[in-house]
Amino acid sequence: MENLVGRGSAGGHPLLGVDRIEGPLRAYLSRIGDVFRVFEKQDSGCLAYGVRLGGDGGDERWFVKRAAGGAVGLRSLERAWAFHRAVRHPVIVPQVHRIALREGGGDSLAVVMPWRDGEVLYHPAERGRRDRTTPGSPMARFRALPVARIEAALARVLDAHLAVEAAGHVAVDLYDGALLYDFTAHEMRLVDLDGYRPGPFVLDAERLPGSTRFMAPEEFQRGATIDIRTTVYVLGRTVRLLLDAGDEERAWRGTAAQLAVLRRAMAPDPGERFAGVGELTSAWRRAGCSGGA
């Protein structure tokens, strides 16, 4: 029987002070706290847990994600760990610690992140493919917010990508499933940015991972250059889809000036787009979006 040992935890934090766990991760988490959420349906090939430490009255909460899909999940976590070492921003939920796992004779990896309240705007694996349009779903509730609230949330997404751009990275697999919105505090955060990586790079596959609704044309072209103009396109699509009252893109809630900015950001030819996130953000602000709540 595996012994559920957390190596390196003597006298330290039961999660942040642990470098290696021998035995099932969930059993270890249950021993040190309360596993109050389990996320089993993840496209990245990972499993995740929400764990509360500190006994019945404690409220120290963490999000722990482990590779569970073999090499695919492990590569995802390794790439994400490198990204979070390079990019820090208050909107981006960070990976603050990682733990080597030894379970059932195999090696794996887990990462620890602070728990953030909120709801992912779109989770097809957990809530179904119609989740964007179902009344009462997170996406439907978000789209029904006052325009100023939505603009403030989108301004935070753009601001976070200024940090991504400054670090020389590009967005990969950004979609509404990476947007965590707290409907009480009205705060937007970004999660699961596991595909983000240094750029530019040349696509050596038939396509990149991601939601086709958000992806730039070059993300489907082997040999295409993926760079910051690709990120500009994806951000333009994100704003275009979230500031619309529905999925058909027939109920735009912004202004004509704002829509003109997004059309340039989403130009099929990368050379016709804004040169970077900074240019896009400046144009968006000039079009009348202050980012205020």
Short mmCIF file of C-alpha atoms in Angstrom, two decimals:
data_model
loop_
_atom_site.label_atom_id
_atom_site.label_comp_id
_atom_site.label_asym_id
_atom_site.label_seq_id
_atom_site.Cartn_x
_atom_site.Cartn_y
_atom_site.Cartn_z
CA MET A 1 0.00 0.00 0.00
CA GLU A 2 1.31 3.48 -0.87
CA ASN A 3 2.13 5.51 2.18
CA LEU A 4 0.80 9.02 1.39
CA VAL A 5 4.03 10.74 2.37
CA GLY A 6 4.50 14.39 1.55
CA ARG A 7 8.26 14.85 1.25
CA GLY A 8 9.73 18.12 2.47
CA SER A 9 6.69 19.09 4.54
CA ALA A 10 8.16 18.68 8.01
CA GLY A 11 7.26 21.80 9.92
CA GLY A 12 6.14 23.52 6.72
CA HIS A 13 3.00 24.26 4.78
CA PRO A 14 1.08 21.06 3.90
CA LEU A 15 0.96 22.11 0.23
CA LEU A 16 3.50 24.84 -0.43
CA GLY A 17 6.12 23.10 1.70
CA VAL A 18 5.81 19.77 -0.11
CA ASP A 19 8.14 18.86 -2.99
CA ARG A 20 7.00 15.26 -3.54
CA ILE A 21 3.97 13.14 -2.70
CA GLU A 22 4.19 9.37 -2.68
CA GLY A 23 0.73 7.91 -3.05
CA PRO A 24 -2.59 9.10 -4.53
CA LEU A 25 -2.81 12.89 -4.67
CA ARG A 26 -6.49 13.05 -3.77
CA ALA A 27 -5.93 10.87 -0.70
CA TYR A 28 -3.15 13.20 0.43
CA LEU A 29 -5.32 16.29 -0.11
CA SER A 30 -8.15 14.67 1.86
CA ARG A 31 -5.75 13.99 4.71
CA ILE A 32 -4.54 17.59 5.00
CA GLY A 33 -7.87 19.32 4.31
CA ASP A 34 -11.30 19.22 2.75
CA VAL A 35 -11.55 18.47 -0.99
CA PHE A 36 -14.63 20.56 -1.75
CA ARG A 37 -14.53 20.49 -5.58
CA VAL A 38 -13.36 17.95 -8.14
CA PHE A 39 -12.85 18.85 -11.80
CA GLU A 40 -12.60 15.62 -13.77
CA LYS A 41 -13.60 16.68 -17.28
CA GLN A 42 -10.66 18.73 -18.51
CA ASP A 43 -9.65 19.04 -22.17
CA SER A 44 -6.01 19.47 -21.15
CA GLY A 45 -5.67 15.92 -19.87
CA CYS A 46 -5.53 17.05 -16.26
CA LEU A 47 -7.53 16.53 -13.07
CA ALA A 48 -8.04 19.31 -10.56
CA TYR A 49 -9.22 19.73 -6.99
CA GLY A 50 -10.34 22.57 -4.79
CA VAL A 51 -8.99 21.95 -1.28
CA ARG A 52 -9.69 23.87 1.93
CA LEU A 53 -7.06 23.79 4.67
CA GLY A 54 -7.28 24.73 8.31
CA GLY A 55 -9.98 22.41 9.63
CA ASP A 56 -13.70 23.07 9.80
CA GLY A 57 -13.29 26.77 10.46
CA GLY A 58 -10.49 27.36 7.95
CA ASP A 59 -10.81 29.19 4.69
CA GLU A 60 -7.37 28.81 3.15
CA ARG A 61 -8.36 27.49 -0.24
CA TRP A 62 -6.18 26.21 -3.06
CA PHE A 63 -6.62 24.85 -6.56
CA VAL A 64 -4.46 21.80 -7.26
CA LYS A 65 -4.12 20.46 -10.80
CA ARG A 66 -2.36 17.26 -11.75
CA ALA A 67 -1.42 15.71 -15.06
CA ALA A 68 -3.69 12.73 -15.65
CA GLY A 69 -3.55 12.13 -19.40
CA GLY A 70 -0.04 10.78 -19.74
CA ALA A 71 2.42 12.76 -21.83
CA VAL A 72 -0.19 15.25 -23.07
CA GLY A 73 -1.19 16.40 -19.61
CA LEU A 74 2.41 16.50 -18.43
CA ARG A 75 3.52 18.66 -21.37
CA SER A 76 0.61 20.99 -20.69
CA LEU A 77 1.65 21.52 -17.08
CA GLU A 78 5.33 21.91 -17.96
CA ARG A 79 4.54 24.58 -20.56
CA ALA A 80 2.20 26.37 -18.15
CA TRP A 81 4.82 26.34 -15.40
CA ALA A 82 7.32 28.05 -17.72
CA PHE A 83 4.69 30.62 -18.76
CA HIS A 84 3.86 31.54 -15.17
CA ARG A 85 7.54 32.01 -14.37
CA ALA A 86 7.76 34.55 -17.21
CA VAL A 87 4.40 36.36 -16.88
CA ARG A 88 2.87 37.81 -13.73
CA HIS A 89 -0.27 39.94 -13.62
CA PRO A 90 -3.06 40.37 -11.02
CA VAL A 91 -5.67 39.12 -13.51
CA ILE A 92 -3.75 35.92 -14.30
CA VAL A 93 -4.20 33.30 -11.58
CA PRO A 94 -0.62 32.16 -10.94
CA GLN A 95 0.94 28.77 -10.45
CA VAL A 96 2.85 29.23 -7.20
CA HIS A 97 4.22 25.76 -6.46
CA ARG A 98 4.64 22.36 -8.07
CA ILE A 99 4.88 18.91 -6.59
CA ALA A 100 6.36 15.72 -8.02
CA LEU A 101 3.98 12.76 -7.73
CA ARG A 102 4.73 9.08 -7.39
CA GLU A 103 1.56 7.04 -7.67
CA GLY A 104 1.00 3.46 -8.71
CA GLY A 105 4.59 3.04 -9.86
CA GLY A 106 4.48 6.05 -12.20
CA ASP A 107 5.71 9.63 -12.00
CA SER A 108 3.56 12.70 -12.60
CA LEU A 109 3.29 16.34 -11.62
CA ALA A 110 0.87 18.65 -9.81
CA VAL A 111 0.74 22.44 -9.58
CA VAL A 112 -0.74 24.57 -6.82
CA MET A 113 -2.64 27.80 -7.42
CA PRO A 114 -4.59 30.11 -5.12
CA TRP A 115 -8.33 29.49 -5.27
CA ARG A 116 -10.30 32.34 -6.83
CA ASP A 117 -14.06 32.68 -6.53
CA GLY A 118 -16.04 32.90 -9.73
CA GLU A 119 -17.52 30.91 -12.57
CA VAL A 120 -15.88 29.93 -15.83
CA LEU A 121 -17.98 31.57 -18.54
CA TYR A 122 -18.02 28.47 -20.74
CA HIS A 123 -17.29 24.87 -19.80
CA PRO A 124 -18.54 22.53 -22.54
CA ALA A 125 -17.08 19.40 -20.95
CA GLU A 126 -18.78 20.00 -17.60
CA ARG A 127 -22.00 21.80 -18.53
CA GLY A 128 -22.68 20.81 -22.14
CA ARG A 129 -22.15 22.32 -25.55
CA ARG A 130 -25.17 24.63 -25.27
CA ASP A 131 -23.73 26.28 -22.21
CA ARG A 132 -23.18 29.61 -23.98
CA THR A 133 -26.86 30.16 -24.75
CA THR A 134 -28.68 28.35 -21.94
CA PRO A 135 -30.68 30.86 -19.84
CA GLY A 136 -29.07 31.22 -16.43
CA SER A 137 -25.69 29.95 -17.61
CA PRO A 138 -22.60 31.98 -16.67
CA MET A 139 -22.22 33.24 -20.23
CA ALA A 140 -25.86 34.32 -20.51
CA ARG A 141 -25.65 36.10 -17.16
CA PHE A 142 -22.40 37.82 -18.14
CA ARG A 143 -23.83 39.05 -21.44
CA ALA A 144 -26.84 40.46 -19.57
CA LEU A 145 -24.67 42.66 -17.34
CA PRO A 146 -24.62 46.43 -17.90
CA VAL A 147 -22.28 47.34 -20.75
CA ALA A 148 -19.98 49.24 -18.39
CA ARG A 149 -19.48 46.08 -16.31
CA ILE A 150 -18.60 44.05 -19.38
CA GLU A 151 -16.24 46.73 -20.67
CA ALA A 152 -14.47 46.79 -17.30
CA ALA A 153 -14.01 43.03 -17.38
CA LEU A 154 -12.71 43.10 -20.95
CA ALA A 155 -10.32 45.92 -20.09
CA ARG A 156 -8.76 43.61 -17.49
CA VAL A 157 -8.30 40.90 -20.12
CA LEU A 158 -6.56 43.35 -22.45
CA ASP A 159 -4.40 44.71 -19.64
CA ALA A 160 -3.25 41.20 -18.71
CA HIS A 161 -2.17 40.64 -22.30
CA LEU A 162 0.01 43.72 -22.18
CA ALA A 163 2.06 41.73 -19.67
CA VAL A 164 1.96 38.68 -21.97
CA GLU A 165 3.23 40.84 -24.83
CA ALA A 166 5.95 42.45 -22.68
CA ALA A 167 7.26 38.99 -21.75
CA GLY A 168 7.54 37.97 -25.41
CA HIS A 169 4.75 35.40 -25.23
CA VAL A 170 1.71 34.79 -27.41
CA ALA A 171 -1.79 33.55 -26.65
CA VAL A 172 -2.68 29.98 -27.60
CA ASP A 173 -6.07 28.43 -26.77
CA LEU A 174 -7.60 31.58 -25.29
CA TYR A 175 -11.39 31.27 -25.27
CA ASP A 176 -14.30 31.89 -22.92
CA GLY A 177 -13.41 28.74 -20.99
CA ALA A 178 -10.32 30.59 -19.72
CA LEU A 179 -12.39 33.48 -18.35
CA LEU A 180 -13.33 33.24 -14.67
CA TYR A 181 -15.83 35.88 -13.59
CA ASP A 182 -16.87 36.66 -10.03
CA PHE A 183 -20.45 37.92 -10.26
CA THR A 184 -20.36 39.18 -6.67
CA ALA A 185 -17.12 41.16 -6.72
CA HIS A 186 -17.39 41.82 -10.48
CA GLU A 187 -13.82 40.75 -11.14
CA MET A 188 -12.49 38.97 -14.21
CA ARG A 189 -9.53 36.59 -14.02
CA LEU A 190 -7.73 34.36 -16.50
CA VAL A 191 -7.16 30.68 -15.81
CA ASP A 192 -5.78 27.62 -17.65
CA LEU A 193 -3.44 29.51 -19.96
CA ASP A 194 -1.53 26.26 -20.47
CA GLY A 195 -1.08 26.78 -24.20
CA TYR A 196 0.64 30.18 -23.97
CA ARG A 197 4.27 30.13 -25.07
CA PRO A 198 7.14 32.30 -26.31
CA GLY A 199 6.62 33.77 -29.75
CA PRO A 200 6.84 34.13 -32.60
CA PHE A 201 6.94 30.50 -33.65
CA VAL A 202 6.16 28.49 -36.77
CA LEU A 203 3.19 26.14 -36.60
CA ASP A 204 4.47 22.60 -37.18
CA ALA A 205 1.05 20.90 -36.99
CA GLU A 206 -2.18 21.10 -38.97
CA ARG A 207 -3.68 23.44 -36.38
CA LEU A 208 -3.24 24.77 -32.88
CA PRO A 209 -5.50 23.71 -30.02
CA GLY A 210 -8.41 25.98 -29.26
CA SER A 211 -11.97 27.00 -29.96
CA THR A 212 -12.55 27.71 -33.65
CA ARG A 213 -14.79 30.64 -32.71
CA PHE A 214 -11.78 32.49 -31.30
CA MET A 215 -8.87 31.36 -33.48
CA ALA A 216 -7.06 33.36 -36.15
CA PRO A 217 -6.87 31.98 -39.71
CA GLU A 218 -3.13 31.28 -39.42
CA GLU A 219 -3.76 28.94 -36.48
CA PHE A 220 -5.09 26.42 -39.03
CA GLN A 221 -2.12 26.66 -41.43
CA ARG A 222 0.91 24.42 -41.06
CA GLY A 223 4.02 26.53 -41.56
CA ALA A 224 2.28 29.80 -40.59
CA THR A 225 3.94 32.25 -38.23
CA ILE A 226 2.16 32.63 -34.90
CA ASP A 227 3.04 35.95 -33.33
CA ILE A 228 1.62 38.87 -31.38
CA ARG A 229 -0.68 39.79 -34.28
CA THR A 230 -2.29 36.39 -33.79
CA THR A 231 -2.90 37.36 -30.17
CA VAL A 232 -4.43 40.64 -31.38
CA TYR A 233 -6.91 38.68 -33.51
CA VAL A 234 -7.89 36.37 -30.63
CA LEU A 235 -8.39 39.30 -28.28
CA GLY A 236 -10.52 41.03 -30.89
CA ARG A 237 -12.70 37.93 -31.19
CA THR A 238 -12.96 37.69 -27.41
CA VAL A 239 -14.25 41.24 -27.10
CA ARG A 240 -16.53 40.85 -30.13
CA LEU A 241 -18.20 37.73 -28.75
CA LEU A 242 -18.56 38.89 -25.15
CA LEU A 243 -19.93 42.34 -25.90
CA ASP A 244 -22.73 40.84 -27.95
CA ALA A 245 -26.06 39.79 -26.50
CA GLY A 246 -26.05 36.43 -28.33
CA ASP A 247 -24.01 33.86 -30.20
CA GLU A 248 -25.22 34.93 -33.65
CA GLU A 249 -23.28 38.23 -33.46
CA ARG A 250 -26.39 40.19 -34.39
CA ALA A 251 -26.88 42.08 -31.13
CA TRP A 252 -23.74 44.17 -30.69
CA ARG A 253 -23.96 46.17 -27.44
CA GLY A 254 -20.99 48.47 -28.01
CA THR A 255 -20.53 51.50 -30.25
CA ALA A 256 -19.77 51.74 -33.96
CA ALA A 257 -16.31 53.11 -33.13
CA GLN A 258 -15.56 50.12 -30.92
CA LEU A 259 -16.73 47.70 -33.60
CA ALA A 260 -14.43 49.37 -36.13
CA VAL A 261 -11.48 48.76 -33.79
CA LEU A 262 -12.37 45.10 -33.51
CA ARG A 263 -12.77 44.69 -37.26
CA ARG A 264 -9.19 45.87 -37.72
CA ALA A 265 -8.00 43.55 -34.95
CA MET A 266 -9.75 40.63 -36.68
CA ALA A 267 -8.51 41.34 -40.22
CA PRO A 268 -7.81 38.02 -42.00
CA ASP A 269 -4.42 39.34 -43.16
CA PRO A 270 -2.14 39.69 -40.10
CA GLY A 271 -0.42 42.66 -41.73
CA GLU A 272 -3.66 44.63 -41.62
CA ARG A 273 -4.16 44.16 -37.89
CA PHE A 274 -2.79 46.24 -35.06
CA ALA A 275 0.93 45.58 -34.60
CA GLY A 276 0.50 44.45 -31.01
CA VAL A 277 -1.64 44.39 -27.89
CA GLY A 278 -0.48 47.86 -26.91
CA GLU A 279 -1.79 49.35 -30.16
CA LEU A 280 -5.07 47.45 -29.85
CA THR A 281 -5.57 48.56 -26.25
CA SER A 282 -4.85 52.21 -27.09
CA ALA A 283 -7.30 52.16 -29.99
CA TRP A 284 -9.94 50.48 -27.82
CA ARG A 285 -9.59 53.19 -25.19
CA ARG A 286 -9.77 55.95 -27.78
CA ALA A 287 -13.00 54.38 -29.06
CA GLY A 288 -14.61 55.14 -25.73
CA CYS A 289 -13.89 52.23 -23.42
CA SER A 290 -12.44 53.59 -20.20
CA GLY A 291 -12.53 50.26 -18.39
CA GLY A 292 -14.51 51.70 -15.50
CA ALA A 293 -17.11 49.63 -13.66
#
